[in-house]
PDB file of C-alpha atoms in Angstrom:
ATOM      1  CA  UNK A   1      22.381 -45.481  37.660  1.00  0.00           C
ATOM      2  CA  UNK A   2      24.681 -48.897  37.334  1.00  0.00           C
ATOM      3  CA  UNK A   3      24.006 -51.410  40.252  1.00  0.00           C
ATOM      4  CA  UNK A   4      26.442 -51.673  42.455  1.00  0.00           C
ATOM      5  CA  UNK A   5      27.938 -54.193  44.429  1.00  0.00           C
ATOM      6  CA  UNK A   6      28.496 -53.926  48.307  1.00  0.00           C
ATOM      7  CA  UNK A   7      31.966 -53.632  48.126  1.00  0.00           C
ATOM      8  CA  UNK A   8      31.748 -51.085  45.192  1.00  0.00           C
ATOM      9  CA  UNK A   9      29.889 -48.924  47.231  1.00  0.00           C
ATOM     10  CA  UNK A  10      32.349 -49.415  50.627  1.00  0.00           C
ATOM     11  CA  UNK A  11      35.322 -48.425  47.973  1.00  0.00           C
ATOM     12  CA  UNK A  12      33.468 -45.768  46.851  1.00  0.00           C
ATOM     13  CA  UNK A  13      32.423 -43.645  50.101  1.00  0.00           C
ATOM     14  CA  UNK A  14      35.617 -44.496  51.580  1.00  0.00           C
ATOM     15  CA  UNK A  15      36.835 -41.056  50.919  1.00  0.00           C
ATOM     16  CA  UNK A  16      34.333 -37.897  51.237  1.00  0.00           C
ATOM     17  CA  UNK A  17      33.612 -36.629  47.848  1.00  0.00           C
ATOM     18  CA  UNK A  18      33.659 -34.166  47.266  1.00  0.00           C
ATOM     19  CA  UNK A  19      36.705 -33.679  49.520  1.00  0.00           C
ATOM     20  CA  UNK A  20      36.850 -29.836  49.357  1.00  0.00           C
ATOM     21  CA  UNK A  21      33.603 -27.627  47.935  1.00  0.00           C
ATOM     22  CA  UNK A  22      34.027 -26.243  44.556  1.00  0.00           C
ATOM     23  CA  UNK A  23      36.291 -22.761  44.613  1.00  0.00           C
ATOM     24  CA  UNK A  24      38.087 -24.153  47.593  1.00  0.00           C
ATOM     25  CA  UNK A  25      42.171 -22.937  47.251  1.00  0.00           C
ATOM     26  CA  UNK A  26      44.498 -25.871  46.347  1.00  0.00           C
ATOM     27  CA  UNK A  27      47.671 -23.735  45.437  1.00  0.00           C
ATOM     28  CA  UNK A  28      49.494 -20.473  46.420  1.00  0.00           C
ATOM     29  CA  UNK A  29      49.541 -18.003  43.938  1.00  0.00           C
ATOM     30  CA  UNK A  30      52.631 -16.275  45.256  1.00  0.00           C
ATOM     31  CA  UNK A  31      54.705 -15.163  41.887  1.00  0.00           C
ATOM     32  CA  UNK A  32      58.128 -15.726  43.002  1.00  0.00           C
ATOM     33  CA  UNK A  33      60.633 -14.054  39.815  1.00  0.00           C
ATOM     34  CA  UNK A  34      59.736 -10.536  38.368  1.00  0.00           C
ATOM     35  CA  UNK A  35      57.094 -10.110  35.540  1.00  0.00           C
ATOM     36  CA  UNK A  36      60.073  -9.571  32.754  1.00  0.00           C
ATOM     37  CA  UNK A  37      58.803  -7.545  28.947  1.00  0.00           C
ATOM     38  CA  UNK A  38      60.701  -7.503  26.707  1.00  0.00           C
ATOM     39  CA  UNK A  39      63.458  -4.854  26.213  1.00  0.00           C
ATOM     40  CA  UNK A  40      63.456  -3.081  22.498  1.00  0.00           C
ATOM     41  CA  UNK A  41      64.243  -5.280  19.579  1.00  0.00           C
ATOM     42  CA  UNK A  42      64.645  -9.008  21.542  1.00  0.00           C
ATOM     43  CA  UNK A  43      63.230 -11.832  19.873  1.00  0.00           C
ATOM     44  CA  UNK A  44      61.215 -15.048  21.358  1.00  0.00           C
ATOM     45  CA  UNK A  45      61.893 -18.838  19.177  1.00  0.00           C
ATOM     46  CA  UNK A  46      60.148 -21.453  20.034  1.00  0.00           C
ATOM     47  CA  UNK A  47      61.394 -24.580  18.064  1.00  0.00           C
ATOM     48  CA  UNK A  48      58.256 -27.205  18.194  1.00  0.00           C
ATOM     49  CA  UNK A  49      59.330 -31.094  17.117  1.00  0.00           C
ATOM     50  CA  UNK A  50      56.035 -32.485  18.312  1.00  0.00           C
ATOM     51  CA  UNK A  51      53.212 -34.301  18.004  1.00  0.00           C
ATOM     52  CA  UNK A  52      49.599 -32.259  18.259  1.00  0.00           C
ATOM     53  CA  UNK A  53      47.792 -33.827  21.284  1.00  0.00           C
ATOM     54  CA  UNK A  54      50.582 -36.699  22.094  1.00  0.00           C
ATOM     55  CA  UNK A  55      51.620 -34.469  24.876  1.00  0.00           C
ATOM     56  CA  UNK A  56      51.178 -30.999  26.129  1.00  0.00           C
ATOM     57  CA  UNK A  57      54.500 -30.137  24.872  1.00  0.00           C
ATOM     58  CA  UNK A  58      52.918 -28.565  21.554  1.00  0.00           C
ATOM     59  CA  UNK A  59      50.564 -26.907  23.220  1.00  0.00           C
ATOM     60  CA  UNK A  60      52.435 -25.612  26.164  1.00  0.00           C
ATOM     61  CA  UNK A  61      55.056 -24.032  23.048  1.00  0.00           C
ATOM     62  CA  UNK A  62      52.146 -22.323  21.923  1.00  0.00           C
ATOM     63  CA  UNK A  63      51.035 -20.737  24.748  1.00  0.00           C
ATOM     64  CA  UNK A  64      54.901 -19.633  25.591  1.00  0.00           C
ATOM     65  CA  UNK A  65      55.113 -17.952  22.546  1.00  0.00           C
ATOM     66  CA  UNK A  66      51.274 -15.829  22.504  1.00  0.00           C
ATOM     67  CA  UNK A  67      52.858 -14.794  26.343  1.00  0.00           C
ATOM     68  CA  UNK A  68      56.212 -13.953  25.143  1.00  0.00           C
ATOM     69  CA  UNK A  69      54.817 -12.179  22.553  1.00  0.00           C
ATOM     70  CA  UNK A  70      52.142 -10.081  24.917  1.00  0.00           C
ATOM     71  CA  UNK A  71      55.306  -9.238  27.152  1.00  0.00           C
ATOM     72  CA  UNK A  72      56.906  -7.407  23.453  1.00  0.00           C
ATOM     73  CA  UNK A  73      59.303  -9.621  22.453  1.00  0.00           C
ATOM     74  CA  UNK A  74      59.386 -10.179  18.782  1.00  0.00           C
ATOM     75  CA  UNK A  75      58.085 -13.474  18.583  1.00  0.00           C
ATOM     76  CA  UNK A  76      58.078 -16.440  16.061  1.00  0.00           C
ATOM     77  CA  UNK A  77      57.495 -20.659  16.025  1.00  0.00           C
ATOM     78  CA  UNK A  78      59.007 -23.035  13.973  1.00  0.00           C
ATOM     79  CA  UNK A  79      57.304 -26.347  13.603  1.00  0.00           C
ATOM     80  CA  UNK A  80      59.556 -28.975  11.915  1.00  0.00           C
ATOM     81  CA  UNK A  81      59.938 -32.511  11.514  1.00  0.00           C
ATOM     82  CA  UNK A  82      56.256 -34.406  13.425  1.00  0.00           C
ATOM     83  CA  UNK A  83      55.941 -30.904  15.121  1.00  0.00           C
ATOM     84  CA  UNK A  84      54.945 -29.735  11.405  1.00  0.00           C
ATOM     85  CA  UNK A  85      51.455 -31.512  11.936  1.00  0.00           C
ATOM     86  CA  UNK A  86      50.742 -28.860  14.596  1.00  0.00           C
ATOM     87  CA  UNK A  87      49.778 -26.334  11.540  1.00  0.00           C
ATOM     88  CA  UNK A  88      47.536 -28.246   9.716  1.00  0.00           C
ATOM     89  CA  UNK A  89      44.208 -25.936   9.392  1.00  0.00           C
ATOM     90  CA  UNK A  90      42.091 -29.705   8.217  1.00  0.00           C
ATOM     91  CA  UNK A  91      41.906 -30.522  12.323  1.00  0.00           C
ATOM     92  CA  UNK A  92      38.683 -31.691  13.453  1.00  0.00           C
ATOM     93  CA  UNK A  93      35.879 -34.476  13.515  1.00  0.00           C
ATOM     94  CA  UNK A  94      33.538 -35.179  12.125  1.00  0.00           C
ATOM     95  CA  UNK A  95      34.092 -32.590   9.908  1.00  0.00           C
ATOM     96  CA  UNK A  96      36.839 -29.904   9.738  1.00  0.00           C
ATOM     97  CA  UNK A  97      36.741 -27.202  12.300  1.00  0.00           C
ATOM     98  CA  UNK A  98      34.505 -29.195  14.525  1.00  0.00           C
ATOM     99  CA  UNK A  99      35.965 -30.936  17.796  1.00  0.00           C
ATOM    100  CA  UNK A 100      35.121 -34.183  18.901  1.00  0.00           C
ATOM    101  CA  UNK A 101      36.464 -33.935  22.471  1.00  0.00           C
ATOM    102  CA  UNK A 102      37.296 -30.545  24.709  1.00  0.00           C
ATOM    103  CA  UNK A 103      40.526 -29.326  22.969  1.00  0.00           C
ATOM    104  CA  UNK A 104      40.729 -30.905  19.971  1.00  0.00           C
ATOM    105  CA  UNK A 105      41.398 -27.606  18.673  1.00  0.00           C
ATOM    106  CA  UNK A 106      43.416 -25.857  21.140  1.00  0.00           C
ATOM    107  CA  UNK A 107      46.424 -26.334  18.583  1.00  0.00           C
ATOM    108  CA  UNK A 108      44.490 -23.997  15.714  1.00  0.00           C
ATOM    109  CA  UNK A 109      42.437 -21.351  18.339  1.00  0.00           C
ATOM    110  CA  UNK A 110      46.266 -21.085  19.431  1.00  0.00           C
ATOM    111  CA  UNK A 111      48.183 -20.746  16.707  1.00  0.00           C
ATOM    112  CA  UNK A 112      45.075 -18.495  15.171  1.00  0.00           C
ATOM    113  CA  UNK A 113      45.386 -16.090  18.048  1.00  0.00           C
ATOM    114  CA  UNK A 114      49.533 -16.138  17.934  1.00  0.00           C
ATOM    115  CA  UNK A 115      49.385 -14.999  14.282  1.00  0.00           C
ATOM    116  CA  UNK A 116      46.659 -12.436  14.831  1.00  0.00           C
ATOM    117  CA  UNK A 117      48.460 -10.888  17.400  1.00  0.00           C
ATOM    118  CA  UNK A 118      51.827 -10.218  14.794  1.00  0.00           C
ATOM    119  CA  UNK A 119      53.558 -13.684  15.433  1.00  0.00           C
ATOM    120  CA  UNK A 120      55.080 -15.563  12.923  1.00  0.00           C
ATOM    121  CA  UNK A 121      54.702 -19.237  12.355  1.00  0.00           C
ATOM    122  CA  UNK A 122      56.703 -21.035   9.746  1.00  0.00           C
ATOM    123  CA  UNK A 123      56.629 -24.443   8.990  1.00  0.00           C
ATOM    124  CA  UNK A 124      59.091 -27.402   7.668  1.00  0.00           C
ATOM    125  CA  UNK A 125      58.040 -28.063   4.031  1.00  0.00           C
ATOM    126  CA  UNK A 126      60.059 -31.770   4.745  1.00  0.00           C
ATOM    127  CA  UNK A 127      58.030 -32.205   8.310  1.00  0.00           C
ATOM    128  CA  UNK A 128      54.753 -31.666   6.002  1.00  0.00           C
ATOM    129  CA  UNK A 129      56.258 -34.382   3.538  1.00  0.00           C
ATOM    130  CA  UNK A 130      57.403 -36.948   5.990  1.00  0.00           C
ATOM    131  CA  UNK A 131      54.049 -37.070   7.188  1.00  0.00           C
ATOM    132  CA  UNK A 132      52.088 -36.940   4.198  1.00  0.00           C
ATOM    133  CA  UNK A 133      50.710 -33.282   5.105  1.00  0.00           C
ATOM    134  CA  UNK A 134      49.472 -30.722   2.123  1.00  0.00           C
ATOM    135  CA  UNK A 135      51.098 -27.584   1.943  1.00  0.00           C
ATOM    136  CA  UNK A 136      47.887 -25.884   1.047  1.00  0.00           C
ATOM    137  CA  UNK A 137      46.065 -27.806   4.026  1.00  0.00           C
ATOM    138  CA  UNK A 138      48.149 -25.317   5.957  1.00  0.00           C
ATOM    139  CA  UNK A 139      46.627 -22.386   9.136  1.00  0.00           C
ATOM    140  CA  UNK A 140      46.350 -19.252   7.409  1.00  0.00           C
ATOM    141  CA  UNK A 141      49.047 -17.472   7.768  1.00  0.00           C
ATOM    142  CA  UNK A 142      51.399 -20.030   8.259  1.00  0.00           C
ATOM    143  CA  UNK A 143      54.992 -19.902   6.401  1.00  0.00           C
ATOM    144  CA  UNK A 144      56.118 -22.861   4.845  1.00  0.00           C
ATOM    145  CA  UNK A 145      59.482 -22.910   4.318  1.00  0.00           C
ATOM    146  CA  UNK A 146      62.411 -25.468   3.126  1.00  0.00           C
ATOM    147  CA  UNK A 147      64.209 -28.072   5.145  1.00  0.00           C
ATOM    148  CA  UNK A 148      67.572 -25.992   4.925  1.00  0.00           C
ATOM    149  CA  UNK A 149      66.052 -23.333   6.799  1.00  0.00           C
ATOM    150  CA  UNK A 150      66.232 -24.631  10.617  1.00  0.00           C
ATOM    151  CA  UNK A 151      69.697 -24.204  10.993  1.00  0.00           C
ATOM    152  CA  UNK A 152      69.669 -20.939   9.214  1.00  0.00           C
ATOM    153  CA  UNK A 153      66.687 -19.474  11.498  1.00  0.00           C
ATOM    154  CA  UNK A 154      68.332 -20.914  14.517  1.00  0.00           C
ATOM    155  CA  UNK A 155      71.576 -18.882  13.788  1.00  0.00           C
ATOM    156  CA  UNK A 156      69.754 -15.567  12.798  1.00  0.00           C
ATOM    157  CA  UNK A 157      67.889 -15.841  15.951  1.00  0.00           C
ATOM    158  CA  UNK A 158      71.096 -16.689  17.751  1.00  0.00           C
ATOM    159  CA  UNK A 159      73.094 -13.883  16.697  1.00  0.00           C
ATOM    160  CA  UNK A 160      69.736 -11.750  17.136  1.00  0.00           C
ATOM    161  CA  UNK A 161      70.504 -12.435  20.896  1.00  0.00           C
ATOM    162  CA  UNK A 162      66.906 -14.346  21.104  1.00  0.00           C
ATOM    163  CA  UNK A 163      65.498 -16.692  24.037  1.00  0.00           C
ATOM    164  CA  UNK A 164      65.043 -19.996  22.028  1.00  0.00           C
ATOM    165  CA  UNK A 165      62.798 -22.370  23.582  1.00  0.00           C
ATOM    166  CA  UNK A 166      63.542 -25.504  22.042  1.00  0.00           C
ATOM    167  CA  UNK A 167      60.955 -28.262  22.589  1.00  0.00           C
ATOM    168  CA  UNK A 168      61.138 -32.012  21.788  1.00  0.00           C
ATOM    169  CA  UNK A 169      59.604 -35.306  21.895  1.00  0.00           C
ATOM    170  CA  UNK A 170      60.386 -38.538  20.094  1.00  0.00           C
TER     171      UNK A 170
END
């Protein structure tokens, strides 16, 4: 244990710790809008422009879509532009497939599980580029597909009538 100075230690026990024992409530769990599924035929987008592990906001896409498509909607992600780097299947350190820290993966055990499940992933072959990414470096499963295609998915999801949860970060 470090040696610590006097007024280390006053800072330190200033506040009980631990302030509340272990399994103590810290939020309601009150669900305040209806548990909606999904009605016959609608469809579930989620658009993904960003960054794996820069923010949650990958992540948090990913975990949008596996719910949306557990509550029957017809579900599908599109990674494009630095969100392509969200699909690559060569994550981990110091090898691939092995995580450094907690989570390293979280990107691949969720996409793995979205596509297992029936959900589509498809992936910006210009993203991939701008980044220096290898097509065949790719998560199984994956569907790469050409720079033209955003706008084209966007509409046919559109006039499918489909929530689109568009995410970004710059």
């Amino acid at each position: 244990m470090a040696n610590f100075t006097e007024n280390e230690l006053r800072s330190m026990n200033e506040i009980p710790h631990p302030s509340m024992p272990l399994g103590s409530k810290l939020y309601g769990e009150t669900k305040v809008f209806p548990d909606y599924k999904a009605n016959p035929g609608e469809k579930f987008l989620a658009l993904v422009h960003g960054i794996a592990h820069e923010s949650s906001l990958s992540y948090v896409a990913v975990l949008q879509a596996i719910r949306a498509q557990r509550k029957g909607y017809e579900t599908a992600i599109y990674f494009y532009g630095t969100g392509a780097m969200n699909a690559m299947a060569t994550r981990g350190f110091p090898t691939v497939g092995n995580a450094a820290f907690a989570g390293q993966l979280n990107a691949n055990e969720g996409l793995a599980t979205f596509i297992k499940e029936g959900g589509k992933v498809y992936v910006c072959r210009f993203g991939l580029a701008l980044h220096g990414l290898r097509e065949e470096d790719l998560i199984e499963g994956t569907i790469p597909v050409h720079p033209l295609d955003l706008q084209d998915c966007l509409i046919e999801y559109s006039r499918a009538g489909a929530f689109i949860l568009s995410t970004f970060q710059i």
